[in-house]
XYZ file of C-alpha atoms in Angstrom:
566
model
C 0.000 0.000 0.000
C 1.403 3.397 -1.021
C 1.610 6.395 1.313
C -1.224 8.067 -0.610
C -3.448 5.011 -0.227
C -2.745 5.074 3.519
C -3.911 8.724 3.651
C -7.090 7.899 1.723
C -7.773 4.948 3.998
C -7.315 7.182 7.059
C -9.733 9.802 5.656
C -12.381 7.147 5.012
C -11.940 5.720 8.518
C -12.282 9.214 9.955
C -15.470 9.919 8.005
C -17.141 6.629 8.887
C -16.533 6.987 12.627
C -18.872 9.180 14.733
C -16.279 9.569 17.507
C -14.886 13.071 18.222
C -11.281 13.515 17.049
C -8.936 15.859 15.174
C -7.214 14.691 11.979
C -4.404 16.819 10.474
C -3.576 16.424 6.768
C -0.499 18.328 5.632
C 1.066 18.617 2.191
C 2.460 21.121 -0.292
C 0.190 23.544 -2.127
C -1.505 22.024 -5.153
C -0.965 18.332 -4.306
C -4.710 17.825 -3.886
C -5.418 17.715 -0.161
C -8.730 19.584 -0.445
C -9.621 17.908 -3.743
C -9.069 14.427 -2.310
C -10.922 15.228 0.915
C -14.017 16.424 -0.962
C -13.854 13.524 -3.412
C -13.814 10.924 -0.622
C -16.476 12.829 1.334
C -18.780 12.828 -1.709
C -18.155 9.122 -2.267
C -19.102 8.147 1.295
C -21.978 10.635 1.343
C -23.503 8.980 -1.740
C -23.194 5.587 -0.012
C -24.643 6.954 3.261
C -21.507 5.817 5.099
C -20.586 9.080 6.873
C -20.610 8.783 10.667
C -22.097 12.240 11.347
C -24.813 13.918 9.310
C -23.899 17.602 9.714
C -20.868 19.201 8.050
C -19.145 22.582 7.666
C -16.241 23.488 5.384
C -14.305 26.628 6.339
C -11.322 28.197 4.587
C -9.315 30.363 6.980
C -8.014 32.482 4.114
C -8.405 36.105 5.228
C -10.267 35.316 8.497
C -9.059 37.792 11.123
C -10.923 36.922 14.336
C -12.230 34.021 16.372
C -15.773 35.380 16.095
C -15.538 35.450 12.301
C -14.233 31.878 12.368
C -17.146 30.721 14.539
C -19.703 32.486 12.333
C -18.151 30.951 9.221
C -18.609 27.452 10.668
C -22.332 28.181 11.110
C -22.691 29.854 7.693
C -21.250 26.800 5.934
C -23.352 24.220 7.765
C -25.079 21.549 5.628
C -26.517 18.019 5.959
C -24.465 15.138 4.514
C -27.117 13.225 2.608
C -27.616 12.579 -1.108
C -29.977 14.929 -2.922
C -33.301 13.167 -2.237
C -36.478 13.135 -4.338
C -38.800 11.803 -1.669
C -39.103 10.765 1.964
C -36.527 11.572 4.622
C -33.719 12.408 2.198
C -35.957 14.931 0.441
C -36.768 16.541 3.785
C -33.099 16.821 4.743
C -32.140 18.067 1.269
C -34.875 20.673 1.638
C -33.314 21.508 4.980
C -30.044 22.297 3.195
C -31.925 24.728 0.933
C -33.534 26.419 3.931
C -30.162 26.654 5.635
C -28.673 28.361 2.583
C -31.524 30.864 2.485
C -31.276 31.619 6.218
C -27.506 32.109 5.991
C -27.978 34.434 3.026
C -30.416 36.445 5.165
C -27.861 36.584 7.986
C -25.189 37.888 5.604
C -27.431 40.542 4.043
C -29.033 41.636 7.301
C -25.653 41.811 8.987
C -24.717 44.623 6.619
C -27.581 46.791 7.931
C -26.509 48.830 10.991
C -29.324 48.124 13.470
C -30.019 44.581 12.361
C -26.283 43.915 12.221
C -25.904 44.982 15.859
C -28.708 42.641 16.867
C -27.245 39.753 14.916
C -23.820 40.278 16.456
C -25.454 39.647 19.833
C -27.011 36.431 18.506
C -23.714 35.001 17.200
C -23.077 32.984 20.388
C -26.503 31.375 19.884
C -25.699 30.577 16.222
C -22.405 28.994 17.223
C -24.145 26.990 19.946
C -25.886 25.012 17.163
C -22.509 23.590 16.116
C -22.242 20.196 17.788
C -21.905 16.528 16.824
C -20.753 17.339 13.313
C -17.745 17.238 11.000
C -15.804 20.478 10.520
C -13.180 20.796 7.767
C -10.763 23.679 8.428
C -8.603 24.535 5.390
C -5.769 27.004 4.675
C -4.416 27.425 8.213
C -1.219 28.898 6.753
C -3.249 31.535 4.840
C -5.320 32.796 7.765
C -5.637 36.519 8.492
C -4.728 38.095 11.831
C -6.166 35.294 13.960
C -3.449 33.312 15.774
C -2.689 29.611 15.361
C -3.051 29.279 19.141
C -6.659 30.589 19.074
C -7.603 28.364 16.144
C -6.245 25.209 17.749
C -7.893 26.177 21.047
C -11.301 26.412 19.337
C -10.771 23.090 17.555
C -9.968 21.467 20.890
C -13.152 22.953 22.364
C -15.281 21.640 19.477
C -13.898 18.166 19.941
C -14.085 18.040 23.743
C -17.255 20.034 24.472
C -19.278 19.760 21.256
C -18.422 16.156 20.194
C -17.238 17.332 16.773
C -14.872 15.672 14.343
C -12.307 18.117 12.939
C -10.090 17.707 9.885
C -7.346 20.317 9.535
C -5.840 20.823 6.045
C -2.616 22.830 5.808
C 0.779 23.288 4.222
C 2.984 22.895 7.291
C 6.181 24.024 5.566
C 4.540 27.367 4.666
C 2.993 27.725 8.114
C 6.410 27.305 9.745
C 7.966 30.125 7.730
C 6.557 32.350 10.498
C 8.381 31.618 13.772
C 5.429 32.466 16.057
C 3.065 30.219 14.079
C 5.644 27.457 14.043
C 6.049 27.635 17.825
C 2.281 27.753 18.497
C 1.676 24.781 16.228
C 4.422 22.765 17.942
C 3.197 23.720 21.441
C -0.429 22.698 20.849
C 0.066 19.849 18.386
C 0.096 17.012 20.932
C -2.777 18.510 22.955
C -5.129 19.044 20.034
C -4.316 16.725 17.122
C -5.038 13.012 17.410
C -3.708 11.875 14.017
C -1.432 13.502 11.452
C -0.839 12.257 7.896
C 1.301 13.698 5.101
C -0.273 13.850 1.648
C 2.481 13.675 -0.988
C 1.226 11.703 -3.991
C 3.600 10.505 -6.693
C 3.039 11.752 -10.226
C 1.186 8.558 -11.120
C -1.065 8.891 -8.084
C -1.680 12.606 -8.673
C -2.657 11.925 -12.269
C -5.023 9.150 -11.217
C -6.679 11.550 -8.769
C -6.912 14.508 -11.162
C -7.659 12.825 -14.526
C -10.690 10.671 -13.869
C -11.881 9.634 -17.345
C -10.987 6.451 -19.225
C -11.527 7.855 -22.721
C -8.719 8.282 -25.251
C -8.185 11.970 -24.480
C -7.971 11.382 -20.707
C -5.486 8.566 -21.290
C -3.334 10.763 -23.524
C -3.291 13.608 -20.987
C -2.466 11.207 -18.158
C 0.337 9.474 -20.059
C 2.027 12.753 -20.988
C 1.650 14.179 -17.481
C 3.284 11.082 -15.988
C 6.168 11.389 -18.474
C 6.828 14.879 -17.103
C 6.303 13.656 -13.512
C 3.709 16.346 -12.785
C 2.371 15.852 -9.254
C 0.513 19.127 -8.670
C -3.197 18.334 -8.990
C -4.184 21.974 -9.416
C -1.789 22.224 -12.367
C -3.095 18.955 -13.828
C -6.685 20.195 -13.701
C -5.721 23.464 -15.420
C -3.892 21.584 -18.161
C -6.819 19.195 -18.623
C -9.238 22.121 -18.950
C -7.122 23.762 -21.680
C -6.689 20.530 -23.633
C -10.407 19.761 -23.516
C -11.156 23.200 -24.949
C -9.004 22.508 -28.020
C -9.694 18.784 -28.527
C -13.176 19.170 -30.148
C -11.601 21.333 -32.876
C -9.266 18.542 -34.037
C -11.190 15.340 -33.288
C -12.164 14.862 -36.951
C -8.548 15.126 -38.145
C -5.811 12.498 -38.241
C -5.005 10.949 -34.809
C -1.525 12.455 -34.985
C -3.061 15.948 -34.624
C -4.724 15.107 -31.297
C -1.504 13.483 -30.079
C 0.487 16.602 -30.971
C -2.152 18.763 -29.271
C -1.828 16.904 -25.984
C 1.963 16.508 -26.243
C 2.442 20.247 -26.784
C -0.162 21.603 -24.369
C 0.858 19.412 -21.437
C 4.430 20.731 -21.738
C 3.378 24.370 -22.189
C 0.791 24.124 -19.405
C 3.336 22.626 -17.024
C 5.817 25.373 -17.925
C 3.262 28.118 -17.271
C 1.491 26.867 -14.161
C 3.917 24.721 -12.125
C 6.565 27.283 -11.169
C 7.353 25.400 -7.959
C 8.689 22.449 -9.998
C 11.035 24.722 -12.037
C 9.970 23.293 -15.423
C 11.685 24.372 -18.658
C 10.580 27.994 -19.237
C 8.714 29.004 -22.389
C 11.765 30.915 -23.686
C 13.801 27.706 -23.490
C 11.084 25.618 -25.175
C 10.894 27.996 -28.129
C 14.394 26.948 -29.187
C 14.829 23.671 -31.039
C 17.360 21.181 -29.666
C 19.639 21.921 -32.611
C 19.458 25.652 -32.007
C 20.443 25.094 -28.385
C 23.306 22.835 -29.407
C 24.804 25.226 -31.928
C 24.199 28.319 -29.792
C 26.115 26.682 -26.944
C 28.857 25.218 -29.091
C 31.279 28.096 -28.609
C 30.021 29.160 -25.195
C 32.756 29.117 -22.565
C 30.490 29.063 -19.501
C 29.337 25.579 -18.418
C 25.675 24.623 -18.476
C 23.744 25.553 -15.360
C 22.150 22.730 -13.333
C 18.743 23.905 -14.556
C 19.859 23.789 -18.201
C 21.186 20.261 -17.740
C 17.901 19.173 -16.149
C 15.789 20.872 -18.842
C 17.843 19.191 -21.580
C 17.162 15.815 -20.027
C 13.434 16.555 -19.627
C 12.876 17.623 -23.264
C 14.974 14.713 -24.540
C 12.971 12.165 -22.556
C 9.707 13.848 -23.577
C 10.859 14.090 -27.221
C 10.057 17.799 -27.402
C 11.763 19.319 -30.451
C 11.188 21.976 -33.103
C 7.963 23.997 -32.792
C 5.767 24.242 -35.859
C 3.036 26.785 -36.569
C 0.407 24.655 -34.849
C 2.555 24.480 -31.702
C 2.885 28.263 -31.789
C -0.890 28.680 -32.083
C -1.326 26.433 -29.031
C 1.392 28.378 -27.196
C -0.485 31.628 -27.867
C -3.600 30.103 -26.277
C -1.744 28.799 -23.206
C 0.098 32.088 -22.641
C -2.869 34.423 -23.123
C -5.883 32.185 -22.297
C -7.474 33.634 -25.454
C -8.762 30.833 -27.680
C -8.253 31.791 -31.332
C -10.378 28.989 -32.806
C -9.847 30.061 -36.396
C -6.044 30.081 -36.099
C -5.926 26.754 -34.231
C -8.175 25.052 -36.795
C -6.105 26.461 -39.672
C -2.778 25.272 -38.236
C -4.225 21.915 -37.148
C -5.435 21.340 -40.714
C -1.875 21.986 -41.934
C -0.594 19.262 -39.595
C -3.346 16.966 -40.872
C -2.340 17.672 -44.481
C 1.306 17.020 -43.676
C 0.386 13.730 -42.023
C -1.329 12.640 -45.235
C 1.712 13.636 -47.281
C 4.017 11.738 -44.942
C 1.916 8.625 -45.273
C 2.374 8.857 -49.046
C 6.032 9.915 -49.274
C 7.524 8.247 -46.211
C 8.601 9.741 -42.904
C 11.062 12.567 -42.462
C 11.793 11.159 -39.014
C 12.967 7.910 -40.600
C 15.622 9.891 -42.453
C 17.151 10.882 -39.094
C 16.718 7.543 -37.357
C 20.267 6.319 -38.090
C 21.643 9.594 -36.721
C 19.678 9.564 -33.458
C 19.395 5.919 -32.517
C 22.853 4.413 -32.816
C 26.523 4.869 -31.951
C 27.591 2.738 -34.931
C 30.464 3.817 -37.178
C 28.217 4.533 -40.169
C 28.868 8.155 -41.064
C 28.512 7.627 -44.820
C 25.167 5.864 -44.425
C 23.868 8.517 -41.999
C 24.741 11.385 -44.358
C 23.206 9.700 -47.386
C 20.090 8.861 -45.387
C 19.640 12.515 -44.351
C 20.251 13.705 -47.908
C 17.810 11.286 -49.545
C 15.249 11.585 -46.743
C 15.014 15.385 -46.973
C 14.560 15.204 -50.742
C 11.962 12.409 -50.565
C 9.949 14.236 -47.920
C 10.463 17.764 -49.176
C 6.718 18.401 -49.207
C 6.788 18.407 -45.383
C 10.244 19.944 -44.923
C 10.511 23.482 -43.596
C 13.389 25.905 -44.023
C 14.497 25.199 -40.431
C 14.592 21.452 -41.234
C 16.725 22.155 -44.298
C 19.067 24.369 -42.292
C 19.559 21.667 -39.647
C 20.250 18.983 -42.257
C 22.734 21.187 -44.137
C 24.489 22.190 -40.891
C 24.917 18.536 -39.871
C 26.257 17.593 -43.322
C 28.769 20.459 -43.271
C 29.906 19.488 -39.776
C 30.615 16.021 -41.161
C 32.524 17.509 -44.155
C 29.824 16.590 -46.676
C 29.684 19.996 -48.405
C 28.739 18.420 -51.733
C 25.642 16.812 -50.239
C 24.815 20.026 -48.333
C 25.048 22.155 -51.489
C 23.015 19.544 -53.356
C 20.186 19.878 -50.834
C 20.281 23.672 -51.109
C 20.074 23.527 -54.923
C 17.201 21.044 -54.686
C 15.370 23.365 -52.264
C 16.111 26.378 -54.463
C 14.502 24.620 -57.425
C 11.547 23.094 -55.567
C 10.859 25.450 -52.650
C 7.971 27.887 -52.955
C 7.959 31.439 -51.629
C 6.236 30.109 -48.518
C 9.198 27.791 -47.983
C 11.784 30.575 -48.186
C 9.695 33.184 -46.404
C 8.244 31.357 -43.373
C 5.938 33.197 -41.003
C 8.308 32.958 -38.035
C 7.250 35.101 -35.028
C 10.659 34.580 -33.412
C 12.528 35.994 -36.443
C 15.029 33.127 -36.414
C 17.889 33.395 -38.918
C 19.332 30.490 -40.901
C 22.820 29.354 -39.819
C 24.076 28.262 -43.226
C 25.325 31.288 -45.205
C 24.013 29.992 -48.540
C 20.528 29.342 -47.179
C 20.551 32.725 -45.474
C 21.631 34.460 -48.699
C 18.818 32.852 -50.706
C 16.251 33.641 -47.995
C 17.452 37.255 -47.731
C 17.232 37.677 -51.511
C 13.719 36.239 -51.557
C 12.737 38.453 -48.631
C 14.119 41.563 -50.342
C 12.189 40.779 -53.510
C 9.002 40.205 -51.516
C 9.207 43.448 -49.588
C 6.408 45.901 -50.145
C 7.627 49.368 -51.214
C 8.385 51.578 -48.238
C 5.911 54.360 -47.507
C 8.361 56.310 -45.366
C 5.942 58.494 -43.415
C 3.227 55.875 -42.836
C 5.645 53.010 -42.117
C 7.642 55.110 -39.637
C 4.498 55.325 -37.490
C 3.200 51.789 -38.089
C 6.539 50.062 -37.458
C 6.773 51.640 -34.005
C 3.401 50.071 -33.201
C 3.835 46.621 -34.793
C 7.634 46.114 -34.503
C 7.638 44.787 -38.061
C 11.292 43.793 -38.425
C 11.316 44.027 -42.213
C 9.947 47.583 -42.134
C 12.323 48.583 -39.330
C 15.234 47.296 -41.437
C 14.031 49.406 -44.399
C 13.582 52.513 -42.234
C 17.146 52.090 -40.935
C 18.406 52.481 -44.538
C 16.556 55.745 -45.215
C 19.091 58.624 -45.565
C 19.383 61.197 -42.769
C 18.281 64.006 -45.079
C 14.900 62.295 -45.648
C 14.238 62.329 -41.883
C 15.220 65.991 -41.786
C 12.972 66.867 -44.733
C 10.021 64.941 -43.276
C 10.231 66.663 -39.876
C 10.549 70.100 -41.469
C 7.523 69.561 -43.722
C 5.050 68.490 -41.035
C 3.380 70.300 -38.106
C 0.911 69.825 -35.256
C -0.147 66.354 -34.129
C 1.254 64.858 -37.326
C 4.742 66.158 -36.493
C 4.611 65.014 -32.854
C 3.485 61.530 -33.933
C 6.345 61.185 -36.405
C 9.026 62.314 -33.929
C 7.738 60.139 -31.101
C 7.493 57.124 -33.429
C 11.095 57.522 -34.551
C 12.346 57.933 -30.976
C 10.102 55.197 -29.520
C 12.822 52.521 -29.748
C 14.818 54.303 -27.028
C 12.609 52.644 -24.417
C 13.598 49.123 -25.588
C 16.455 47.854 -23.451
C 17.589 45.255 -26.022
C 16.925 47.275 -29.170
C 18.641 45.850 -32.265
C 20.997 47.770 -34.551
C 18.234 48.805 -36.973
C 16.164 50.310 -34.159
C 19.205 52.177 -32.862
C 19.928 53.461 -36.374
C 16.405 54.936 -36.694
C 16.773 56.728 -33.359
C 20.210 58.045 -34.328
C 18.971 59.378 -37.686
C 15.982 61.081 -36.058
C 18.144 62.646 -33.326
C 20.659 63.970 -35.881
C 17.816 65.557 -37.875
C 16.371 67.148 -34.719
C 19.761 68.531 -33.674
C 20.093 70.228 -37.040
C 16.625 71.741 -36.633
C 17.452 72.865 -33.069
C 20.589 74.638 -34.245
C 18.534 76.569 -36.799
C 17.048 78.885 -34.160
C 16.826 79.419 -30.423
C 13.050 78.973 -30.677
C 13.393 75.526 -32.235
C 15.968 74.527 -29.619
C 13.409 75.331 -26.918
C 10.665 73.495 -28.811
C 12.745 70.308 -29.008
C 13.722 70.136 -25.338
C 10.642 68.018 -24.579
C 12.031 65.197 -26.746
C 15.178 64.764 -24.562
C 17.588 64.973 -27.491
C 21.202 65.909 -26.788
C 22.340 68.901 -28.847
C 25.999 67.915 -28.825
C 27.945 68.351 -32.069
C 27.645 65.440 -34.472
C 30.119 65.039 -37.292
C 27.454 63.447 -39.450
C 25.245 66.560 -39.373
C 27.081 68.118 -42.275
C 26.216 65.204 -44.546
C 22.567 65.426 -43.472
C 22.458 69.115 -44.366
């Protein structure tokens, strides 16, 4: 029997017994203490196996006084019976409805001055109704100004004088971060608490608790969560909710699309929500394994322990290059905004690629000899990559080509590398050479980069200097920013001199906007420099203009390039 099964068994024993006692369940945040307690309570309630009929659940979060705690126990009182349609169970279920209505009246009336004063005097009577019942007290470590000593004292009173059963749910490690709370808890532990259990489920156990279905989607989510060893039930439930929102959009497509959906979203969800487990951050996941390898190749500093752990995690999980569908899912996870149209569009692309792969063979098979052996078969590996990329070119992206060419050049197979580039040059469409890459990644191989740059230059829309100066500052369109950086200084000067009013202010502020970017690239810096040189020339034209331009925080120091601008 696992430790988690022991805890569940202890909870069930506690609930079945009518005898007064205090049970303490401690565990880290998110492991599912409250979730498991309520799940087992509901199970025994439906079977009519609970030892006491009356029950109150109270979260101490934000409770600042003993009186508020007592009132909360009364306000949350209910009868532990199934929802009945007739007979005794119907009567007790109706009693729960009446209790809810009366407690709502108490809350509303308590806000009225005179009635509130009267009710405050009746609170001892309301609390006197609490006896021979189960009380669940949650979030001890998140209480307000009320002391641990007072809380434990009241729990002891409820057990000894009111024949109540108390379950106390808390994160003891967080509680003990405060020295006074730690000391109070230690001092009163033996006097108040009869049984203490630690709830620390393994990943497998946490997944079994959180993911309850047996359908294909539930199984996929569970399998991927176990691979990542996710043990935070709150995180698991959030991930499950996100996946189930996307799944209906792809259920009619090839099975590989649903598998990719779950594979990607479980990793992204874990990265976003489970900060306590230090998962690979989103910035790390955006890089492909090859990008990380080549970016680190000449790095002198050793890998950090986190980087080593993240590398192992993504390798075991087989998390590699992100495609456009992955990026659409990432946008949803990061923003919680479900762009159904974009997700369906990108999912359909994956579906189409799956059909092409089934006809032309698998691109992954072309790399199998490289990844899955230490054999001395360099010639065979290189030929396999070369032929595999060509045979599967319909599903090859520019990043795939760049990786293949880089590997071939590292193994001194320049002829094969150049052959792949020529094949791609002849067969690749504009979409192949001009991918919609939100991360603006640049090809490593100079020949591929040169072809892509030439294609990009040819595809550029003509620059509308005035309009694009404003729009680029809003959209951070890298291609437009690069074009604006090439505009001569005298054009900036002429534009500023020819405009006035709001139009002029908008143009100047747009050109200088990149100053606020801490990691601005060279093109952004060039635009700022050109604008500042033009403004310095204008400022030197008259004392009035110098005063007018002070609000833009431009230094009026001499600039050798001003002469060329004039």
